mmCIF file of C-alpha atoms in Angstrom:
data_model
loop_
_atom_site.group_PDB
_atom_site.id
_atom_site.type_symbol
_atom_site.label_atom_id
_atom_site.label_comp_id
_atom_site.label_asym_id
_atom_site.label_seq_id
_atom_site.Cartn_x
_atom_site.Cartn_y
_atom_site.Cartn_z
ATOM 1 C CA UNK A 27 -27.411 -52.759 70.722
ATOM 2 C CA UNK A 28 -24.127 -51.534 70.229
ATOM 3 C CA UNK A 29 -23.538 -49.849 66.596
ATOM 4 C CA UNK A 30 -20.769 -50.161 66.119
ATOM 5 C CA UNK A 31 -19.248 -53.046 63.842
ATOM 6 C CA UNK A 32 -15.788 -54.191 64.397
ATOM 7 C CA UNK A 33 -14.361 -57.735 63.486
ATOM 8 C CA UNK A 34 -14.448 -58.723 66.981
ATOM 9 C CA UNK A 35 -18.412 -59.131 66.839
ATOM 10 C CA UNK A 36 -18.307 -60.004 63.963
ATOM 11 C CA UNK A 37 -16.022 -62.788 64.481
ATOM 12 C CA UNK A 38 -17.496 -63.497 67.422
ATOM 13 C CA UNK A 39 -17.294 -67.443 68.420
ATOM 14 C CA UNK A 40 -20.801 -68.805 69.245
ATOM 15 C CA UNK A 41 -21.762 -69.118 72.755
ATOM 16 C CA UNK A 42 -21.606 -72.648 74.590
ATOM 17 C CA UNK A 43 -21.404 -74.156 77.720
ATOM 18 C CA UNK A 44 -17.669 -72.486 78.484
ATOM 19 C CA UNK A 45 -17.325 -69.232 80.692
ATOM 20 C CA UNK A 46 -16.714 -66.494 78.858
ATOM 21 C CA UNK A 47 -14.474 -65.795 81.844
ATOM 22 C CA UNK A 48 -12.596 -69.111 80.341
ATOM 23 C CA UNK A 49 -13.295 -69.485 76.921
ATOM 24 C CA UNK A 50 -13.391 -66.464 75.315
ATOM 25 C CA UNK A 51 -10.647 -66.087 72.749
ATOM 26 C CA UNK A 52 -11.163 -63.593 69.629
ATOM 27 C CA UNK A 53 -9.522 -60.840 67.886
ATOM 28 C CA UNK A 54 -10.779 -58.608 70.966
ATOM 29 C CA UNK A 55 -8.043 -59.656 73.236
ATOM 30 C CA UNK A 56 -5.312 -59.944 70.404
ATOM 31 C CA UNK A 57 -5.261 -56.956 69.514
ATOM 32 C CA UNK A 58 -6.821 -55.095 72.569
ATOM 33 C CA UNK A 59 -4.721 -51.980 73.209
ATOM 34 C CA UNK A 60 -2.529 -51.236 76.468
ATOM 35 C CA UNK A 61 -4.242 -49.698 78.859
ATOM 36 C CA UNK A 62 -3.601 -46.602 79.364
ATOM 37 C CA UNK A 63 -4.199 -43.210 77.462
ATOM 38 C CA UNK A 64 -6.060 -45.035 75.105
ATOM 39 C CA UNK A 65 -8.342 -47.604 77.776
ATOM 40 C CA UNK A 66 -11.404 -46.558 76.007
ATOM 41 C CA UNK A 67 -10.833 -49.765 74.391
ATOM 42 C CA UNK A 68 -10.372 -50.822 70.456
ATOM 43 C CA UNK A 69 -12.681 -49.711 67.659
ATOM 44 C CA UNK A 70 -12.607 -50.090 64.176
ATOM 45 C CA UNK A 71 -11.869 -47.143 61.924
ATOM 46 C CA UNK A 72 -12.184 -46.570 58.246
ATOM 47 C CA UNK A 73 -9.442 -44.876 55.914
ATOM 48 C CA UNK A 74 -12.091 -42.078 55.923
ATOM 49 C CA UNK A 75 -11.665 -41.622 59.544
ATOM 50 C CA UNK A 76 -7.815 -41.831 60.159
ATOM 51 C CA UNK A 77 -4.704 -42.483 58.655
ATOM 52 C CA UNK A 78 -5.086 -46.239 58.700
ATOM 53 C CA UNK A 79 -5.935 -47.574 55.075
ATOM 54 C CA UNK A 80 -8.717 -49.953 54.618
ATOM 55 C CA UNK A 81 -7.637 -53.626 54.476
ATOM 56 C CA UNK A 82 -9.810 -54.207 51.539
ATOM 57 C CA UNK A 83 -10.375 -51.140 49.720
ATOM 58 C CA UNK A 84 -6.494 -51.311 49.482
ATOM 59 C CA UNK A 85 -6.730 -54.182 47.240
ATOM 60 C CA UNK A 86 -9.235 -52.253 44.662
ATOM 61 C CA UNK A 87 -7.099 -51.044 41.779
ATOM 62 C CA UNK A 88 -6.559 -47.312 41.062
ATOM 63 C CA UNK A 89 -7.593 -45.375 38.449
ATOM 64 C CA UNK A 90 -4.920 -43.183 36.396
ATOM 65 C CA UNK A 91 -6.175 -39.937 35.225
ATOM 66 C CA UNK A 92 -7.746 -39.774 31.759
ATOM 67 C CA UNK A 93 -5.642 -38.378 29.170
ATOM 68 C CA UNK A 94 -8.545 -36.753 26.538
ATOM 69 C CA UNK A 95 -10.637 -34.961 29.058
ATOM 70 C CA UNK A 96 -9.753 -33.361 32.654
ATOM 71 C CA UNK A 97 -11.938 -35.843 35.174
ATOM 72 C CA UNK A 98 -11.113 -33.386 38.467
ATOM 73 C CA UNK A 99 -8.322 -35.721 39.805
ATOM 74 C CA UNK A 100 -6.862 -33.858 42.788
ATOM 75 C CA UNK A 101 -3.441 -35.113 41.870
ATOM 76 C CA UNK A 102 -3.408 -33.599 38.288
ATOM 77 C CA UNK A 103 -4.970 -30.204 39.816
ATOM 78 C CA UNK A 104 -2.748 -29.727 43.391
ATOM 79 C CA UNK A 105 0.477 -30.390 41.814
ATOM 80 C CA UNK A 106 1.580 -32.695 44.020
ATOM 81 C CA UNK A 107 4.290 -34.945 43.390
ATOM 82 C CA UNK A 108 3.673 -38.810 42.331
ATOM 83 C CA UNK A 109 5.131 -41.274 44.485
ATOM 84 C CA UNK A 110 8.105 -40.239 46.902
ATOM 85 C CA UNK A 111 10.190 -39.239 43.667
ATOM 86 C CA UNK A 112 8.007 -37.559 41.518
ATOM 87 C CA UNK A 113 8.627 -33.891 40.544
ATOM 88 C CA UNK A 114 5.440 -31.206 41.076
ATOM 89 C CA UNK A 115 2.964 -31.194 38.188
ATOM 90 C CA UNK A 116 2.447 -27.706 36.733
ATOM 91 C CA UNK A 117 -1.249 -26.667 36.480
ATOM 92 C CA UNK A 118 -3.395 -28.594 33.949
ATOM 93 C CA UNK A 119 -0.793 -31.562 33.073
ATOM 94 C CA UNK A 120 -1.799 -34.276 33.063
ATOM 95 C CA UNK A 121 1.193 -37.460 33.308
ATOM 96 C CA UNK A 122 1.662 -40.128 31.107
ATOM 97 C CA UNK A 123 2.142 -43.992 31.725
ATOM 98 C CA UNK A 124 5.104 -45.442 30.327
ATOM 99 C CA UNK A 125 3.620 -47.574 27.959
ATOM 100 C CA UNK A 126 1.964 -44.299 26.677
ATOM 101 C CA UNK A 127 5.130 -42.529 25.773
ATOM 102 C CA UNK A 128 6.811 -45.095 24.470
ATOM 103 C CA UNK A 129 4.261 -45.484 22.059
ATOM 104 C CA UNK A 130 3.763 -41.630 20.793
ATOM 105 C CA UNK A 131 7.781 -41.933 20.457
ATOM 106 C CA UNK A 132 7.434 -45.094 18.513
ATOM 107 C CA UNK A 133 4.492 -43.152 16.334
ATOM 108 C CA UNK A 134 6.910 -40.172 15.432
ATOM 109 C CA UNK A 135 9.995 -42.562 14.447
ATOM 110 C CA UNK A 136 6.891 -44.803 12.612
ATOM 111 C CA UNK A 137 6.171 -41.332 10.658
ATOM 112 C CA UNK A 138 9.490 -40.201 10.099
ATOM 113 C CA UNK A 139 10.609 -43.308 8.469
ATOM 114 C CA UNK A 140 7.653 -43.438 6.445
ATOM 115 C CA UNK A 141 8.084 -39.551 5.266
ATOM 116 C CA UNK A 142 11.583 -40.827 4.336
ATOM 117 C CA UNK A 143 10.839 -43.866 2.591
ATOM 118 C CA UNK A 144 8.357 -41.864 0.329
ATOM 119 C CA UNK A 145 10.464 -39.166 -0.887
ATOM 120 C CA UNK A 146 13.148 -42.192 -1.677
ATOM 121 C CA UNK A 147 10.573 -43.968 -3.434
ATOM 122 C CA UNK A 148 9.421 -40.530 -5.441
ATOM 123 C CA UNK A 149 13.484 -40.024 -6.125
ATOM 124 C CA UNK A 150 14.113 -43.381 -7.486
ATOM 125 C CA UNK A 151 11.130 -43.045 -9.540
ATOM 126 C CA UNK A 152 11.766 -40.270 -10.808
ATOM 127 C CA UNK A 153 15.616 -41.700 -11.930
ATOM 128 C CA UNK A 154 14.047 -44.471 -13.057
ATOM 129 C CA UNK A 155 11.535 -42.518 -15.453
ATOM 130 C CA UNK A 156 14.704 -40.539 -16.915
ATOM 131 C CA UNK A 157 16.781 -43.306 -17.409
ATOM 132 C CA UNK A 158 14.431 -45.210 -19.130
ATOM 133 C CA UNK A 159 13.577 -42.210 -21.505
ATOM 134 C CA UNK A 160 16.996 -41.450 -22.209
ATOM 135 C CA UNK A 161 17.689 -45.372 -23.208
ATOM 136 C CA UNK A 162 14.882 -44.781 -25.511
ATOM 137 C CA UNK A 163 15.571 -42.199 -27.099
ATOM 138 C CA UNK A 164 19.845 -43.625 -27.413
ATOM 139 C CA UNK A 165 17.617 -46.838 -28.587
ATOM 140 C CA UNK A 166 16.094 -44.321 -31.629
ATOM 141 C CA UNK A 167 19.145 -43.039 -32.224
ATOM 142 C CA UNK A 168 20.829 -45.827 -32.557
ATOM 143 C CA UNK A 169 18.583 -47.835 -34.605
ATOM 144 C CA UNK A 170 18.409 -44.354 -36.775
ATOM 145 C CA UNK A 171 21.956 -44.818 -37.614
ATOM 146 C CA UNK A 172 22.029 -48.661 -38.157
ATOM 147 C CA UNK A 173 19.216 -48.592 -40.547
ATOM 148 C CA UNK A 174 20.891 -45.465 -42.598
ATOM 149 C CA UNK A 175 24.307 -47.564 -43.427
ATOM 150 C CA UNK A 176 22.610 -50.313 -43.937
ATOM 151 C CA UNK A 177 20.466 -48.591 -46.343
ATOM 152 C CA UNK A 178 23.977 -46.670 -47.499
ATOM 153 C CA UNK A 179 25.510 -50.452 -48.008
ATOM 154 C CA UNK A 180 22.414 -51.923 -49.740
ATOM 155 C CA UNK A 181 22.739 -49.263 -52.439
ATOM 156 C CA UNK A 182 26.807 -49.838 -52.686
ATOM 157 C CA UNK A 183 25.510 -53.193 -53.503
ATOM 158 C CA UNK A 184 22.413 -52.679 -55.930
ATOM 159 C CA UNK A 185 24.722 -50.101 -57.671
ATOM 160 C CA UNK A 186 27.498 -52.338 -58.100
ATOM 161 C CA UNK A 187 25.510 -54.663 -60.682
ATOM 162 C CA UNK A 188 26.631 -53.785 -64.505
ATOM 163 C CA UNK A 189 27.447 -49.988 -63.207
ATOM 164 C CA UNK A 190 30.208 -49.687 -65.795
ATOM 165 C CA UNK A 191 27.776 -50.230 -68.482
ATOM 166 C CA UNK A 192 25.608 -48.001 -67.512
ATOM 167 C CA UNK A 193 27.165 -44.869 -67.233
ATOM 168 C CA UNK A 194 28.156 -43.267 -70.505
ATOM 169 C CA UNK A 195 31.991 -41.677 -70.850
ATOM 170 C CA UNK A 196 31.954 -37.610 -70.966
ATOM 171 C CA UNK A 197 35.504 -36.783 -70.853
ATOM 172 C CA UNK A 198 38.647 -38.088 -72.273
ATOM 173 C CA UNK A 199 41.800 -38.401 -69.649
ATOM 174 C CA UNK A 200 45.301 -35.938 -71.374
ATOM 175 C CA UNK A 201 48.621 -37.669 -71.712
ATOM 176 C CA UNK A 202 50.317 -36.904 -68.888
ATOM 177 C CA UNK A 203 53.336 -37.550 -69.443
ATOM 178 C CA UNK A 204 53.388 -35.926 -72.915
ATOM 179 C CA UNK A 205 53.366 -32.658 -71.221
ATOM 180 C CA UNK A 206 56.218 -33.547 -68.751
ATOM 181 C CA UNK A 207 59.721 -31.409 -69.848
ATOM 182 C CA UNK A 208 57.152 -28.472 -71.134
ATOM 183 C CA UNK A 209 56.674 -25.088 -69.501
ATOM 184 C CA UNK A 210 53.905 -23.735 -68.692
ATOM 185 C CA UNK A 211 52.258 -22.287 -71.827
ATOM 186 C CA UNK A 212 53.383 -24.895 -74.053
ATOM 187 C CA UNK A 213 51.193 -27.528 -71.828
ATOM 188 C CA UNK A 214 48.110 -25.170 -71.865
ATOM 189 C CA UNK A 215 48.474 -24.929 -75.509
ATOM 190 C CA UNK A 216 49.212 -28.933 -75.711
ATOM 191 C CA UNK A 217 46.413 -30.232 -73.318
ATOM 192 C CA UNK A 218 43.768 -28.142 -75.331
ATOM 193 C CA UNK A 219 40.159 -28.783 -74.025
ATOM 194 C CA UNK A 220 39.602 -25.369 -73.268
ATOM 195 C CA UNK A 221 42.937 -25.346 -70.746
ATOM 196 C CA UNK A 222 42.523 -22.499 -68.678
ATOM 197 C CA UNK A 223 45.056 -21.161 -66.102
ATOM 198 C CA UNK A 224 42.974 -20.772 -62.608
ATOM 199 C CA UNK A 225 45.536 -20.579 -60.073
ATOM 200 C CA UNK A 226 49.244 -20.149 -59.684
ATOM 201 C CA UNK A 227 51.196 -20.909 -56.249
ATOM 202 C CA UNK A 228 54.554 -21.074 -54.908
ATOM 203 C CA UNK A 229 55.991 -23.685 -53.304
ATOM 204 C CA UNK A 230 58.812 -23.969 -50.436
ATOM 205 C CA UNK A 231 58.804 -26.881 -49.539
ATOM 206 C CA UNK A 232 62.058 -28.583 -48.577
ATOM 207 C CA UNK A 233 63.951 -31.447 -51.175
ATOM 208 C CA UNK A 234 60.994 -30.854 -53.248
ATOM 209 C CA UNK A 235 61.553 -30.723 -56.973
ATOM 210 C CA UNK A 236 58.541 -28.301 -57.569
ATOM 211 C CA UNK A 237 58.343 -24.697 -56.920
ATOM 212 C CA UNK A 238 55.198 -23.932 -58.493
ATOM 213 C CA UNK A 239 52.045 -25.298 -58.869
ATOM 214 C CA UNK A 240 49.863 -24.384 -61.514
ATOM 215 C CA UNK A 241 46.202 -25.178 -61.587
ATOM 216 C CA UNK A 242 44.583 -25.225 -65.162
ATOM 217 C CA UNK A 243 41.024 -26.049 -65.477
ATOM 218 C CA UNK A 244 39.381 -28.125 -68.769
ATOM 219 C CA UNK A 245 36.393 -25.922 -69.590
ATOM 220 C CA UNK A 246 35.456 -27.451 -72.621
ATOM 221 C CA UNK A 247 34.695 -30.764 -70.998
ATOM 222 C CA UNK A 248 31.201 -31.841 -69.143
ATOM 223 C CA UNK A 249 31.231 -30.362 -65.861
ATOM 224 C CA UNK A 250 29.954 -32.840 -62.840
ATOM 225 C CA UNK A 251 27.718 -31.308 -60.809
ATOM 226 C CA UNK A 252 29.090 -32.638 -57.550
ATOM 227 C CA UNK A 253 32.666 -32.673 -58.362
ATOM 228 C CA UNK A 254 32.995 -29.733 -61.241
ATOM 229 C CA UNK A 255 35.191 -29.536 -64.090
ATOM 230 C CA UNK A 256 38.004 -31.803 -64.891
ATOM 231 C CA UNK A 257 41.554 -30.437 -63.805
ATOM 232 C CA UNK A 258 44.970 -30.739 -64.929
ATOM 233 C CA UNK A 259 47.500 -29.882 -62.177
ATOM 234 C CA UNK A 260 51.164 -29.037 -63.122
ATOM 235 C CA UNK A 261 54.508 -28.746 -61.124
ATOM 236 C CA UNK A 262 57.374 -26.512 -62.358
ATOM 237 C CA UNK A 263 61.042 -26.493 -61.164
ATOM 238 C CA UNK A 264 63.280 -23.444 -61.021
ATOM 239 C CA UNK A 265 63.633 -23.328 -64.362
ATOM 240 C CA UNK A 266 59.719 -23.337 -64.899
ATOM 241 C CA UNK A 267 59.993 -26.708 -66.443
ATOM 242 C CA UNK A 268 57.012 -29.162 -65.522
ATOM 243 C CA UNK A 269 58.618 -32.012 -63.103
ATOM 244 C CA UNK A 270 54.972 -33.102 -62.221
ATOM 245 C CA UNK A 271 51.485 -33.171 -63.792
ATOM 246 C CA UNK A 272 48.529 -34.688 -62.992
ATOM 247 C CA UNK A 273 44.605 -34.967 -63.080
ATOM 248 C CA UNK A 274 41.267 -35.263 -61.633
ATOM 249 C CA UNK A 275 37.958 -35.898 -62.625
ATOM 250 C CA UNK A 276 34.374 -37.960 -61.167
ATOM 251 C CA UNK A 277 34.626 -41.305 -61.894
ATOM 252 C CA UNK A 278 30.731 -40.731 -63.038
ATOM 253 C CA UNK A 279 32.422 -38.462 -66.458
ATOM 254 C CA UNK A 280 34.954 -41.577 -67.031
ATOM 255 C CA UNK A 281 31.701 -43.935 -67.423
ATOM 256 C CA UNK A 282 32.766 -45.984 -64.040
ATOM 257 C CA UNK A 283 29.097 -44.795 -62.607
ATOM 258 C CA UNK A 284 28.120 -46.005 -58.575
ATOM 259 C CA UNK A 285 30.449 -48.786 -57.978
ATOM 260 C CA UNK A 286 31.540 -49.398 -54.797
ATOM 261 C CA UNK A 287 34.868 -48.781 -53.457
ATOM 262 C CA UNK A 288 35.991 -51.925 -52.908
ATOM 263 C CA UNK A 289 34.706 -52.991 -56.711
ATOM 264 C CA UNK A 290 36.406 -49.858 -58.717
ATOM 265 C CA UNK A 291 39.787 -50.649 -57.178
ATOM 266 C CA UNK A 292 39.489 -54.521 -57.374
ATOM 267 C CA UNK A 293 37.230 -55.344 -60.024
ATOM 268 C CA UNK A 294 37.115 -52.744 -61.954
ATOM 269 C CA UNK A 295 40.877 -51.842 -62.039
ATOM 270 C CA UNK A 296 39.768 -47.751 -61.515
ATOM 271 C CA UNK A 297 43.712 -46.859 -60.948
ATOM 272 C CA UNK A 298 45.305 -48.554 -63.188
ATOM 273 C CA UNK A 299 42.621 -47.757 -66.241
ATOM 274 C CA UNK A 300 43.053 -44.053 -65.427
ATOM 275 C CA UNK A 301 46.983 -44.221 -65.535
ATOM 276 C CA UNK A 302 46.652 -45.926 -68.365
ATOM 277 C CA UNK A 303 44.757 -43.339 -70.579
ATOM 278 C CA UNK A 304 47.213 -40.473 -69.170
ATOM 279 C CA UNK A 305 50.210 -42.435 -70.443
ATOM 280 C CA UNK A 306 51.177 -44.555 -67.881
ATOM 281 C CA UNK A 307 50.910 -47.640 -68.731
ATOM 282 C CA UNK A 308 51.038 -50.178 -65.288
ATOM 283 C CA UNK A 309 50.302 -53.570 -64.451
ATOM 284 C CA UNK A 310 46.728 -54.549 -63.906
ATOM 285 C CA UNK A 311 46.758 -55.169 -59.896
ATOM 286 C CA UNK A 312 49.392 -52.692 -58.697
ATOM 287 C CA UNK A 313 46.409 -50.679 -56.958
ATOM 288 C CA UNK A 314 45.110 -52.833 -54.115
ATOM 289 C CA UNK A 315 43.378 -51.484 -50.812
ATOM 290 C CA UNK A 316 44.647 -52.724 -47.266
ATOM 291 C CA UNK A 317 42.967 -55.982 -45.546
ATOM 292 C CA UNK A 318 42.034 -53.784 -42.685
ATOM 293 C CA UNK A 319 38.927 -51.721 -43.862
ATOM 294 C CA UNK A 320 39.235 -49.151 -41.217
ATOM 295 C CA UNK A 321 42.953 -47.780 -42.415
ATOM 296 C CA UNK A 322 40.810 -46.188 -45.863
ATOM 297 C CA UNK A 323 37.431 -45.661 -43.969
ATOM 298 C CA UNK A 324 36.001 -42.450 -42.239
ATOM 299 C CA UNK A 325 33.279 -43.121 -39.770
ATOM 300 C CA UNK A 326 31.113 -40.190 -37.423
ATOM 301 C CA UNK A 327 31.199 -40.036 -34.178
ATOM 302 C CA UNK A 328 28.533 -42.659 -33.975
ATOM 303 C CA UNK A 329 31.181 -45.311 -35.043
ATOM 304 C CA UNK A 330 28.590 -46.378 -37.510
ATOM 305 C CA UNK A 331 27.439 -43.917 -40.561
ATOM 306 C CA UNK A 332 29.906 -43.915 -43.143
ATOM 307 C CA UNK A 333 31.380 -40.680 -44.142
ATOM 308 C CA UNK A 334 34.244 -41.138 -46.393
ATOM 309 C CA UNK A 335 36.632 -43.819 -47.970
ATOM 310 C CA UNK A 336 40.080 -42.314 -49.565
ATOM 311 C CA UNK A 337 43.728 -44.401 -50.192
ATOM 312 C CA UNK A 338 46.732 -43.308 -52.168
ATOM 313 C CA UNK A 339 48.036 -45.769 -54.320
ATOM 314 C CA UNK A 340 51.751 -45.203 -55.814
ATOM 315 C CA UNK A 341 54.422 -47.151 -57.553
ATOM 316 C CA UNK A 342 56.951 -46.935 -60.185
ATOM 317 C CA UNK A 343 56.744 -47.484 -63.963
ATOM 318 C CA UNK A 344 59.825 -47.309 -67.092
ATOM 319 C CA UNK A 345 58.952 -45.099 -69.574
ATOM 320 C CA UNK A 346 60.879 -44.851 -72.343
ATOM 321 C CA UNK A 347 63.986 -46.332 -70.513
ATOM 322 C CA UNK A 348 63.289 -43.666 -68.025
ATOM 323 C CA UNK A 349 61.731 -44.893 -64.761
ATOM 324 C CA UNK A 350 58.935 -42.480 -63.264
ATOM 325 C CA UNK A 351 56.628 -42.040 -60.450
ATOM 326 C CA UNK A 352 53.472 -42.296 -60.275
ATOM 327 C CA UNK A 353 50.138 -42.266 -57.477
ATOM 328 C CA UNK A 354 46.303 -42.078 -57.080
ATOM 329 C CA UNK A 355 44.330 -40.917 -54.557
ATOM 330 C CA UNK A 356 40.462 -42.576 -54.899
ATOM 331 C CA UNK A 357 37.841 -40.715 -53.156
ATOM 332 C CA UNK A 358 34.360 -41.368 -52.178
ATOM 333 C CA UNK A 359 32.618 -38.585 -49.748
ATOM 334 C CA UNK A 360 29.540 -39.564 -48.478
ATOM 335 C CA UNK A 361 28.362 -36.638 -46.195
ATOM 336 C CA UNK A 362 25.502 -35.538 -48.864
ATOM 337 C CA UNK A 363 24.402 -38.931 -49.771
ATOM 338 C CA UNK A 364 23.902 -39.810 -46.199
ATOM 339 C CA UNK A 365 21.893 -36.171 -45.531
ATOM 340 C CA UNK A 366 19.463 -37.009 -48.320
ATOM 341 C CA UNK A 367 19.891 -40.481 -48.399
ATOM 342 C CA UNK A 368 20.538 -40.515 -51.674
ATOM 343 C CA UNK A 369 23.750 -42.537 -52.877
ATOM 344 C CA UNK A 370 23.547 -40.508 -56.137
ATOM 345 C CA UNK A 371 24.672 -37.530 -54.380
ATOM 346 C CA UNK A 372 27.660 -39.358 -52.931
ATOM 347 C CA UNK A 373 30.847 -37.300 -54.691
ATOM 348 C CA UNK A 374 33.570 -39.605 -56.130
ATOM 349 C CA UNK A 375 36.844 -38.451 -57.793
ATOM 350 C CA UNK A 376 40.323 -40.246 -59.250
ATOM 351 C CA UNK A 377 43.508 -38.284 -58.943
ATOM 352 C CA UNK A 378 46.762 -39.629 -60.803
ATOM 353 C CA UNK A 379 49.700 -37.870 -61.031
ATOM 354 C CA UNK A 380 52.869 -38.920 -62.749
ATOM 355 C CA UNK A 381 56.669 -37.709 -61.754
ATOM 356 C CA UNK A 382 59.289 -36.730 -64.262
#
């Protein structure tokens, strides 16, 4: 029996009553070969034993080398190329499927964008974190100064009820005006109290009346602590004759005590009480303050905390058929008071002065 297998016998028809000589029709003669060089006849070869694939074992898929561990694939090791436009492999790579690249490229942008959206996430954190403590602490601050002028405002008001009885008188006001005309000795030797010549300055300024000012301190009175000792302050003209004299003193040693700004120059009539004793007699109400609380208020930088409330008052008055000038500067100065929060330490003086 013939060994070898081709698909003619195995395709062979069955045999019947036909010739062969007649009937025979298979493969065999369809694809017998010319005769002629190769008249041997037709046989079946393998794509082991020529160049002719296998009909079949062309259909099994093909295996791509692994990529974690060098399985011996010819291909990877001869450096031959990969289809009819692939470029030489060097020595021990190993190619890559499409699908495979596009995913480590996918992996590196997944990895950069993560690295990226964690040091965004640390950086807004960490502007978050200061921004919150820095509201805080402006919070604090804030809160800080609110609560100190309201405390500052609560004791205005607790130290506005019956103050004016409760603070005793220490020092008398001079006459002012009795001292007006006078040169300088003879008003040291008429104001009295213990008048005592401190300070003596020129003056040049222009259109102005006085050329000297002379500062003469009451010793024999009470001293404030805060403020000091009362003072007389006289003007002379060219001929040393006093044009100008005036006074200051705490409103504490005139027995006004803590009132309140606004209640010494409304209420209390502070001004006009003061002018009074130094011989200036004017009418009750010719001091007011401005509607506008701001134009006689001193705030610090917070825009909050209090620090000072001053206004000038001034006017004109007939004495002895003689009409004169007169003013008032008020002053409250609350810079110690709102270091030790203590209103008590808050420094409050009255200045009049009266014009020849």
């Amino acid at each position: 029996m013939d060994e070898r297998i081709g698909l003619t016998e195995a395709f062979a028809p069955v045999a019947s009553e036909r010739s062969e000589e007649e009937g025979r029709i298979g493969l065999t003669e369809a694809f017998a070969p010319v005769q002629g060089a190769h008249g041997g006849g037709f046989s079946y070869r393998g794509d082991n034993e020529g160049e002719y694939p296998d009909a079949l074992e062309s259909l099994e898929p093909s295996f791509e080398p692994s990529l974690l561990f060098d399985d011996g694939a010819p291909e990877a090791r001869s450096g031959e190329k990969r289809g009819r436009h692939g470029k030489p492999q060097e020595l021990g790579e190993k190619p890559l499927p499409p699908h495979l690249r596009k995913s480590r490229r996918m992996r590196r942008i997944l990895i950069a964008v993560v690295a990226l959206l964690v040091v965004l996430i640390g950086a807004l954190g960490y502007f978050t974190w200061r921004l919150v403590g820095e509201s805080q602490m402006l919070a604090t601050q804030q809160t800080q100064q609110q609560q100190s002028s309201q405390e500052v405002d609560a004791m205005h008001e607790a130290d506005t009820k019956d103050a004016a009885t409760t603070t005793a008188k220490k020092t008398e006001v001079p006459n002012l005006v009795s001292v007006l005309g006078l040169t300088r000795d003879e008003a040291v030797e008429a104001l009295q109290h213990g008048a005592t010549v401190t300070s003596e300055k020129e003056v040049s300024e222009e259109g102005s009346a006085v050329k000297v000012n002379v500062t003469v301190a009451l010793t024999d009175e009470p001293a404030d602590t805060r403020s000091g000792t009362p003072t007389v302050y006289l003007g002379l003209d060219e001929e040393g004759r006093i044009v100008q004299a005036g006074y200051s003193a705490a409103t504490a040693s005139l027995g006004y005590g803590s009132l309140s700004f606004v209640d010494a120059v409304e209420n209390e009539g502070i001004v006009e009480k003061t002018l009074g004793e130094a011989g200036v007699s004017v009418p009750a109400g010719s001091a007011t303050l401005p509607e506008d609380k701001t134009a006689y208020s001193a705030y610090a930088s917070d825009g909050t905390t209090l620090v000072e409330e001053k206004c000038s008052f001034s006017g004109t008055v007939e004495l002895d058929g003689v009409e004169h000038e007169w003013s008032s500067v008020l002053l409250y100065n609350y810079a110690t008071a709102n270091t030790s929060g203590n209103l008590a330490d808050t420094i409050r003086m009255i200045y009049v002065y009266v014009n020849a």
